[in-house]
PDB file of C-alpha atoms in Angstrom:
ATOM      1  CA  MET A   1     -71.518  -1.465-171.181  1.00 42.00           C
ATOM      2  CA  LYS A   2     -72.397   1.233-173.294  1.00 43.00           C
ATOM      3  CA  LYS A   3     -69.924   2.533-176.104  1.00 43.00           C
ATOM      4  CA  GLN A   4     -69.336   5.445-174.371  1.00 45.00           C
ATOM      5  CA  ASP A   5     -68.893   4.211-170.856  1.00 44.00           C
ATOM      6  CA  LYS A   6     -65.643   2.490-171.977  1.00 45.00           C
ATOM      7  CA  PRO A   7     -62.773   4.064-170.607  1.00 45.00           C
ATOM      8  CA  PHE A   8     -60.225   3.093-172.966  1.00 46.00           C
ATOM      9  CA  LYS A   9     -60.756   3.101-176.771  1.00 49.00           C
ATOM     10  CA  ASN A  10     -58.962  -0.186-177.617  1.00 49.00           C
ATOM     11  CA  GLU A  11     -60.512  -1.999-174.349  1.00 52.00           C
ATOM     12  CA  ASP A  12     -62.259  -4.475-176.858  1.00 57.00           C
ATOM     13  CA  LYS A  13     -59.220  -4.916-179.093  1.00 61.00           C
ATOM     14  CA  PRO A  14     -57.901  -8.580-178.400  1.00 66.00           C
ATOM     15  CA  PHE A  15     -54.257  -8.830-177.617  1.00 62.00           C
ATOM     16  CA  VAL A  16     -51.978  -8.638-181.022  1.00 69.00           C
ATOM     17  CA  PHE A  17     -48.743 -10.105-181.242  1.00 70.00           C
ATOM     18  CA  ARG A  18     -47.051  -7.447-183.636  1.00 74.00           C
ATOM     19  CA  GLY A  19     -43.966  -8.026-185.512  1.00 78.00           C
ATOM     20  CA  LYS A  20     -44.372 -11.306-186.211  1.00 83.00           C
ATOM     21  CA  TYR A  21     -43.506 -10.885-190.122  1.00 87.00           C
ATOM     22  CA  LEU A  22     -40.466  -9.221-189.116  1.00 87.00           C
ATOM     23  CA  LEU A  23     -39.483 -11.991-186.215  1.00 86.00           C
ATOM     24  CA  LEU A  24     -39.981 -14.911-189.063  1.00 90.00           C
ATOM     25  CA  ILE A  25     -37.815 -12.872-191.742  1.00 91.00           C
ATOM     26  CA  VAL A  26     -35.228 -12.348-188.804  1.00 86.00           C
ATOM     27  CA  LEU A  27     -35.564 -16.199-187.766  1.00 88.00           C
ATOM     28  CA  ILE A  28     -35.109 -16.863-191.572  1.00 92.00           C
ATOM     29  CA  LEU A  29     -32.355 -14.601-192.196  1.00 88.00           C
ATOM     30  CA  TYR A  30     -30.335 -16.395-189.012  1.00 84.00           C
ATOM     31  CA  GLY A  31     -30.975 -19.640-190.510  1.00 88.00           C
ATOM     32  CA  LEU A  32     -29.587 -18.780-193.692  1.00 89.00           C
ATOM     33  CA  LEU A  33     -26.874 -17.300-192.008  1.00 84.00           C
ATOM     34  CA  PHE A  34     -26.439 -20.352-190.017  1.00 86.00           C
ATOM     35  CA  ILE A  35     -26.145 -22.415-192.899  1.00 90.00           C
ATOM     36  CA  GLY A  36     -23.786 -20.407-195.034  1.00 88.00           C
ATOM     37  CA  ASN A  37     -21.587 -19.081-192.146  1.00 87.00           C
ATOM     38  CA  SER A  38     -22.038 -20.675-188.502  1.00 85.00           C
ATOM     39  CA  GLN A  39     -19.414 -18.728-187.068  1.00 89.00           C
ATOM     40  CA  ALA A  40     -20.818 -15.475-188.133  1.00 85.00           C
ATOM     41  CA  ALA A  41     -24.340 -16.270-187.032  1.00 83.00           C
ATOM     42  CA  GLN A  42     -23.130 -17.080-183.713  1.00 87.00           C
ATOM     43  CA  LEU A  43     -21.166 -13.862-183.349  1.00 90.00           C
ATOM     44  CA  ALA A  44     -24.343 -12.329-184.523  1.00 85.00           C
ATOM     45  CA  LEU A  45     -26.453 -13.702-182.066  1.00 85.00           C
ATOM     46  CA  GLN A  46     -24.187 -13.183-179.290  1.00 91.00           C
ATOM     47  CA  LYS A  47     -24.178  -9.362-180.046  1.00 91.00           C
ATOM     48  CA  SER A  48     -28.070  -9.480-180.282  1.00 87.00           C
ATOM     49  CA  GLY A  49     -28.161 -11.316-176.950  1.00 89.00           C
ATOM     50  CA  LYS A  50     -26.006  -8.413-175.499  1.00 91.00           C
ATOM     51  CA  THR A  51     -28.339  -6.080-176.963  1.00 87.00           C
ATOM     52  CA  LEU A  52     -30.947  -7.691-175.459  1.00 85.00           C
ATOM     53  CA  VAL A  53     -29.914  -7.781-172.195  1.00 88.00           C
ATOM     54  CA  ASN A  54     -28.826  -3.786-172.484  1.00 84.00           C
ATOM     55  CA  ILE A  55     -32.450  -2.854-173.194  1.00 81.00           C
ATOM     56  CA  VAL A  56     -34.235  -5.339-170.830  1.00 84.00           C
ATOM     57  CA  PRO A  57     -34.071  -2.841-167.885  1.00 83.00           C
ATOM     58  CA  ILE A  58     -35.572  -0.049-170.148  1.00 75.00           C
ATOM     59  CA  LEU A  59     -38.193  -2.113-171.221  1.00 75.00           C
ATOM     60  CA  LEU A  60     -38.910  -3.235-167.792  1.00 82.00           C
ATOM     61  CA  MET A  61     -39.530   0.595-167.057  1.00 78.00           C
ATOM     62  CA  VAL A  62     -41.598   0.901-169.957  1.00 70.00           C
ATOM     63  CA  ILE A  63     -43.737  -1.738-168.919  1.00 76.00           C
ATOM     64  CA  LEU A  64     -43.935  -0.327-164.968  1.00 80.00           C
ATOM     65  CA  LEU A  65     -45.034   3.602-166.165  1.00 74.00           C
ATOM     66  CA  THR A  66     -47.819   1.951-168.542  1.00 66.00           C
ATOM     67  CA  SER A  67     -48.922  -0.053-165.957  1.00 74.00           C
ATOM     68  CA  LEU A  68     -48.946   2.908-163.490  1.00 76.00           C
ATOM     69  CA  LEU A  69     -50.349   4.857-165.998  1.00 67.00           C
ATOM     70  CA  ASN A  70     -53.306   2.604-166.797  1.00 64.00           C
ATOM     71  CA  PHE A  71     -53.605   2.346-162.972  1.00 73.00           C
ATOM     72  CA  PHE A  72     -53.763   5.780-161.753  1.00 72.00           C
ATOM     73  CA  LEU A  73     -54.389   8.008-165.060  1.00 62.00           C
ATOM     74  CA  GLN A  74     -58.019   8.716-166.187  1.00 62.00           C
ATOM     75  CA  PRO A  75     -58.645   9.192-169.712  1.00 56.00           C
ATOM     76  CA  LYS A  76     -59.727  12.698-168.774  1.00 64.00           C
ATOM     77  CA  GLN A  77     -56.588  13.687-167.285  1.00 66.00           C
ATOM     78  CA  VAL A  78     -54.829  12.665-170.455  1.00 63.00           C
ATOM     79  CA  ALA A  79     -57.194  14.765-172.407  1.00 62.00           C
ATOM     80  CA  ARG A  80     -56.909  17.599-170.250  1.00 70.00           C
ATOM     81  CA  HIS A  81     -53.067  17.785-170.228  1.00 75.00           C
ATOM     82  CA  LEU A  82     -52.155  15.905-173.820  1.00 79.00           C
ATOM     83  CA  GLY A  83     -55.174  16.170-175.722  1.00 77.00           C
ATOM     84  CA  GLU A  84     -57.352  18.529-177.596  1.00 75.00           C
ATOM     85  CA  GLU A  85     -58.611  21.030-175.144  1.00 77.00           C
ATOM     86  CA  SER A  86     -54.796  20.737-173.536  1.00 81.00           C
ATOM     87  CA  GLY A  87     -53.777  24.138-175.279  1.00 83.00           C
ATOM     88  CA  GLY A  88     -50.304  25.599-175.301  1.00 88.00           C
ATOM     89  CA  LYS A  89     -49.822  23.535-171.735  1.00 87.00           C
ATOM     90  CA  GLY A  90     -49.648  19.803-173.910  1.00 89.00           C
ATOM     91  CA  TRP A  91     -47.536  21.477-176.478  1.00 93.00           C
ATOM     92  CA  PHE A  92     -45.037  22.241-173.503  1.00 91.00           C
ATOM     93  CA  TRP A  93     -45.405  19.055-172.010  1.00 88.00           C
ATOM     94  CA  ALA A  94     -44.741  17.254-174.932  1.00 90.00           C
ATOM     95  CA  LEU A  95     -41.808  19.182-175.782  1.00 92.00           C
ATOM     96  CA  ALA A  96     -40.321  18.643-172.101  1.00 88.00           C
ATOM     97  CA  ALA A  97     -41.160  15.000-171.986  1.00 86.00           C
ATOM     98  CA  GLY A  98     -39.157  14.801-175.560  1.00 87.00           C
ATOM     99  CA  VAL A  99     -36.103  16.507-174.268  1.00 87.00           C
ATOM    100  CA  ILE A 100     -35.954  14.846-170.616  1.00 84.00           C
ATOM    101  CA  SER A 101     -36.586  11.196-172.354  1.00 81.00           C
ATOM    102  CA  HIS A 102     -33.687   8.288-172.551  1.00 77.00           C
ATOM    103  CA  GLY A 103     -33.495   5.262-174.514  1.00 75.00           C
ATOM    104  CA  PRO A 104     -33.827   4.162-177.830  1.00 80.00           C
ATOM    105  CA  MET A 105     -37.009   5.765-179.987  1.00 84.00           C
ATOM    106  CA  TYR A 106     -38.933   2.389-180.278  1.00 82.00           C
ATOM    107  CA  ILE A 107     -39.008   1.767-176.381  1.00 79.00           C
ATOM    108  CA  TRP A 108     -41.195   4.857-176.287  1.00 84.00           C
ATOM    109  CA  TYR A 109     -43.765   3.169-178.818  1.00 87.00           C
ATOM    110  CA  PRO A 110     -45.982   1.098-176.170  1.00 83.00           C
ATOM    111  CA  LEU A 111     -46.219   4.197-173.966  1.00 82.00           C
ATOM    112  CA  LEU A 112     -47.409   6.574-176.650  1.00 87.00           C
ATOM    113  CA  GLU A 113     -49.669   4.136-177.728  1.00 87.00           C
ATOM    114  CA  ASP A 114     -51.255   3.775-174.434  1.00 83.00           C
ATOM    115  CA  LEU A 115     -51.061   7.555-174.121  1.00 84.00           C
ATOM    116  CA  ARG A 116     -52.994   8.111-177.403  1.00 87.00           C
ATOM    117  CA  SER A 117     -55.801   5.396-176.441  1.00 84.00           C
ATOM    118  CA  HIS A 118     -56.404   7.690-173.470  1.00 80.00           C
ATOM    119  CA  GLY A 119     -56.792  10.935-175.662  1.00 83.00           C
ATOM    120  CA  MET A 120     -53.186  12.216-176.374  1.00 87.00           C
ATOM    121  CA  LYS A 121     -53.049  14.070-179.694  1.00 90.00           C
ATOM    122  CA  ASP A 122     -50.916  12.622-182.725  1.00 93.00           C
ATOM    123  CA  ALA A 123     -49.328  16.288-183.118  1.00 94.00           C
ATOM    124  CA  PHE A 124     -47.941  16.200-179.497  1.00 93.00           C
ATOM    125  CA  ILE A 125     -46.279  12.405-180.338  1.00 93.00           C
ATOM    126  CA  VAL A 126     -44.546  14.146-183.046  1.00 95.00           C
ATOM    127  CA  VAL A 127     -43.509  16.882-180.902  1.00 95.00           C
ATOM    128  CA  PHE A 128     -42.401  14.239-178.471  1.00 92.00           C
ATOM    129  CA  PHE A 129     -40.062  12.580-181.064  1.00 94.00           C
ATOM    130  CA  ALA A 130     -38.783  15.702-182.765  1.00 95.00           C
ATOM    131  CA  SER A 131     -37.703  17.051-179.240  1.00 94.00           C
ATOM    132  CA  ARG A 132     -35.707  14.033-178.497  1.00 92.00           C
ATOM    133  CA  THR A 133     -32.959  15.291-180.457  1.00 93.00           C
ATOM    134  CA  ILE A 134     -31.526  17.655-177.800  1.00 92.00           C
ATOM    135  CA  LYS A 135     -30.170  15.455-175.146  1.00 85.00           C
ATOM    136  CA  ILE A 136     -29.522  17.098-171.946  1.00 83.00           C
ATOM    137  CA  PRO A 137     -26.878  14.394-170.647  1.00 79.00           C
ATOM    138  CA  LEU A 138     -24.820  15.910-173.967  1.00 82.00           C
ATOM    139  CA  LEU A 139     -25.238  19.517-173.830  1.00 86.00           C
ATOM    140  CA  PRO A 140     -22.117  20.167-171.702  1.00 87.00           C
ATOM    141  CA  ILE A 141     -19.999  17.829-174.097  1.00 87.00           C
ATOM    142  CA  MET A 142     -21.743  20.149-177.423  1.00 90.00           C
ATOM    143  CA  ILE A 143     -21.127  23.232-175.337  1.00 91.00           C
ATOM    144  CA  ASP A 144     -17.265  22.394-175.074  1.00 89.00           C
ATOM    145  CA  TYR A 145     -16.995  21.452-178.572  1.00 90.00           C
ATOM    146  CA  PHE A 146     -19.164  24.307-180.575  1.00 94.00           C
ATOM    147  CA  GLY A 147     -19.610  27.086-177.467  1.00 93.00           C
ATOM    148  CA  LEU A 148     -22.722  28.472-175.885  1.00 95.00           C
ATOM    149  CA  THR A 149     -24.207  30.577-178.245  1.00 97.00           C
ATOM    150  CA  PHE A 150     -24.375  27.600-180.910  1.00 97.00           C
ATOM    151  CA  THR A 151     -25.748  25.046-178.684  1.00 96.00           C
ATOM    152  CA  VAL A 152     -28.476  27.696-177.222  1.00 96.00           C
ATOM    153  CA  VAL A 153     -29.235  28.673-180.845  1.00 98.00           C
ATOM    154  CA  LEU A 154     -29.443  25.281-182.226  1.00 97.00           C
ATOM    155  CA  SER A 155     -31.373  23.814-179.089  1.00 96.00           C
ATOM    156  CA  PHE A 156     -34.347  26.745-179.832  1.00 97.00           C
ATOM    157  CA  TYR A 157     -34.390  26.264-183.426  1.00 98.00           C
ATOM    158  CA  LEU A 158     -34.426  22.208-182.523  1.00 97.00           C
ATOM    159  CA  LEU A 159     -37.492  22.977-180.522  1.00 97.00           C
ATOM    160  CA  VAL A 160     -39.427  25.382-182.881  1.00 97.00           C
ATOM    161  CA  GLY A 161     -38.850  22.741-185.602  1.00 97.00           C
ATOM    162  CA  ALA A 162     -40.541  20.353-183.268  1.00 97.00           C
ATOM    163  CA  LEU A 163     -43.548  22.396-182.760  1.00 97.00           C
ATOM    164  CA  ILE A 164     -43.842  22.938-186.566  1.00 98.00           C
ATOM    165  CA  GLN A 165     -43.531  19.578-187.021  1.00 97.00           C
ATOM    166  CA  GLY A 166     -46.609  19.222-184.773  1.00 96.00           C
ATOM    167  CA  LEU A 167     -48.525  21.614-186.181  1.00 95.00           C
ATOM    168  CA  ILE A 168     -47.913  20.520-189.911  1.00 97.00           C
ATOM    169  CA  LEU A 169     -49.658  17.232-188.951  1.00 96.00           C
ATOM    170  CA  GLU A 170     -52.262  18.682-186.829  1.00 93.00           C
ATOM    171  CA  ILE A 171     -53.239  20.697-190.020  1.00 94.00           C
ATOM    172  CA  LEU A 172     -52.480  17.587-192.552  1.00 94.00           C
ATOM    173  CA  HIS A 173     -53.817  15.283-190.450  1.00 89.00           C
ATOM    174  CA  PRO A 174     -56.715  16.652-188.281  1.00 84.00           C
ATOM    175  CA  GLN A 175     -58.051  14.080-185.338  1.00 75.00           C
ATOM    176  CA  ASN A 176     -61.267  15.830-184.905  1.00 58.00           C
ATOM    177  CA  GLY A 177     -61.606  14.343-181.193  1.00 51.00           C
ATOM    178  CA  ASN A 178     -60.929  10.620-182.419  1.00 48.00           C
TER     179      ASN A 178
END
């Protein structure tokens, strides 16, 4: 298969277990904590287990979305909507996706990496993360505490700020089709 025939940029990359050093450090710290204070270590493990149980559904959803993207989405489609030739439409989709996305940011890393390997611009990843500061379910509460005008103006500035951050990255780190 010639290089240009490969549908994915990272197709030839072998699977790499990421975070192995962090995992090793955490295991060592838990071991030291068990030696020093086993009761505190057990409590920490219980809380970690509860957190893991809470994020498993989100992880499964991201894995499902990533699988569906890989199955249905062609690199040309990603490039058309979120790549170099996407124009203003790409900026809009990155903003909208950031605002409507839920869950912890790190949960989105694998999906965004996959989209990036299909041609998504890095600037759109910045816009996605920066626009996540607006949470649709929390807007009514914010309006109740601060008023409609404040909420609308702040949301507008947050969206403009997200776009500016993406543009700054695009200026400082041009991708040139990579």
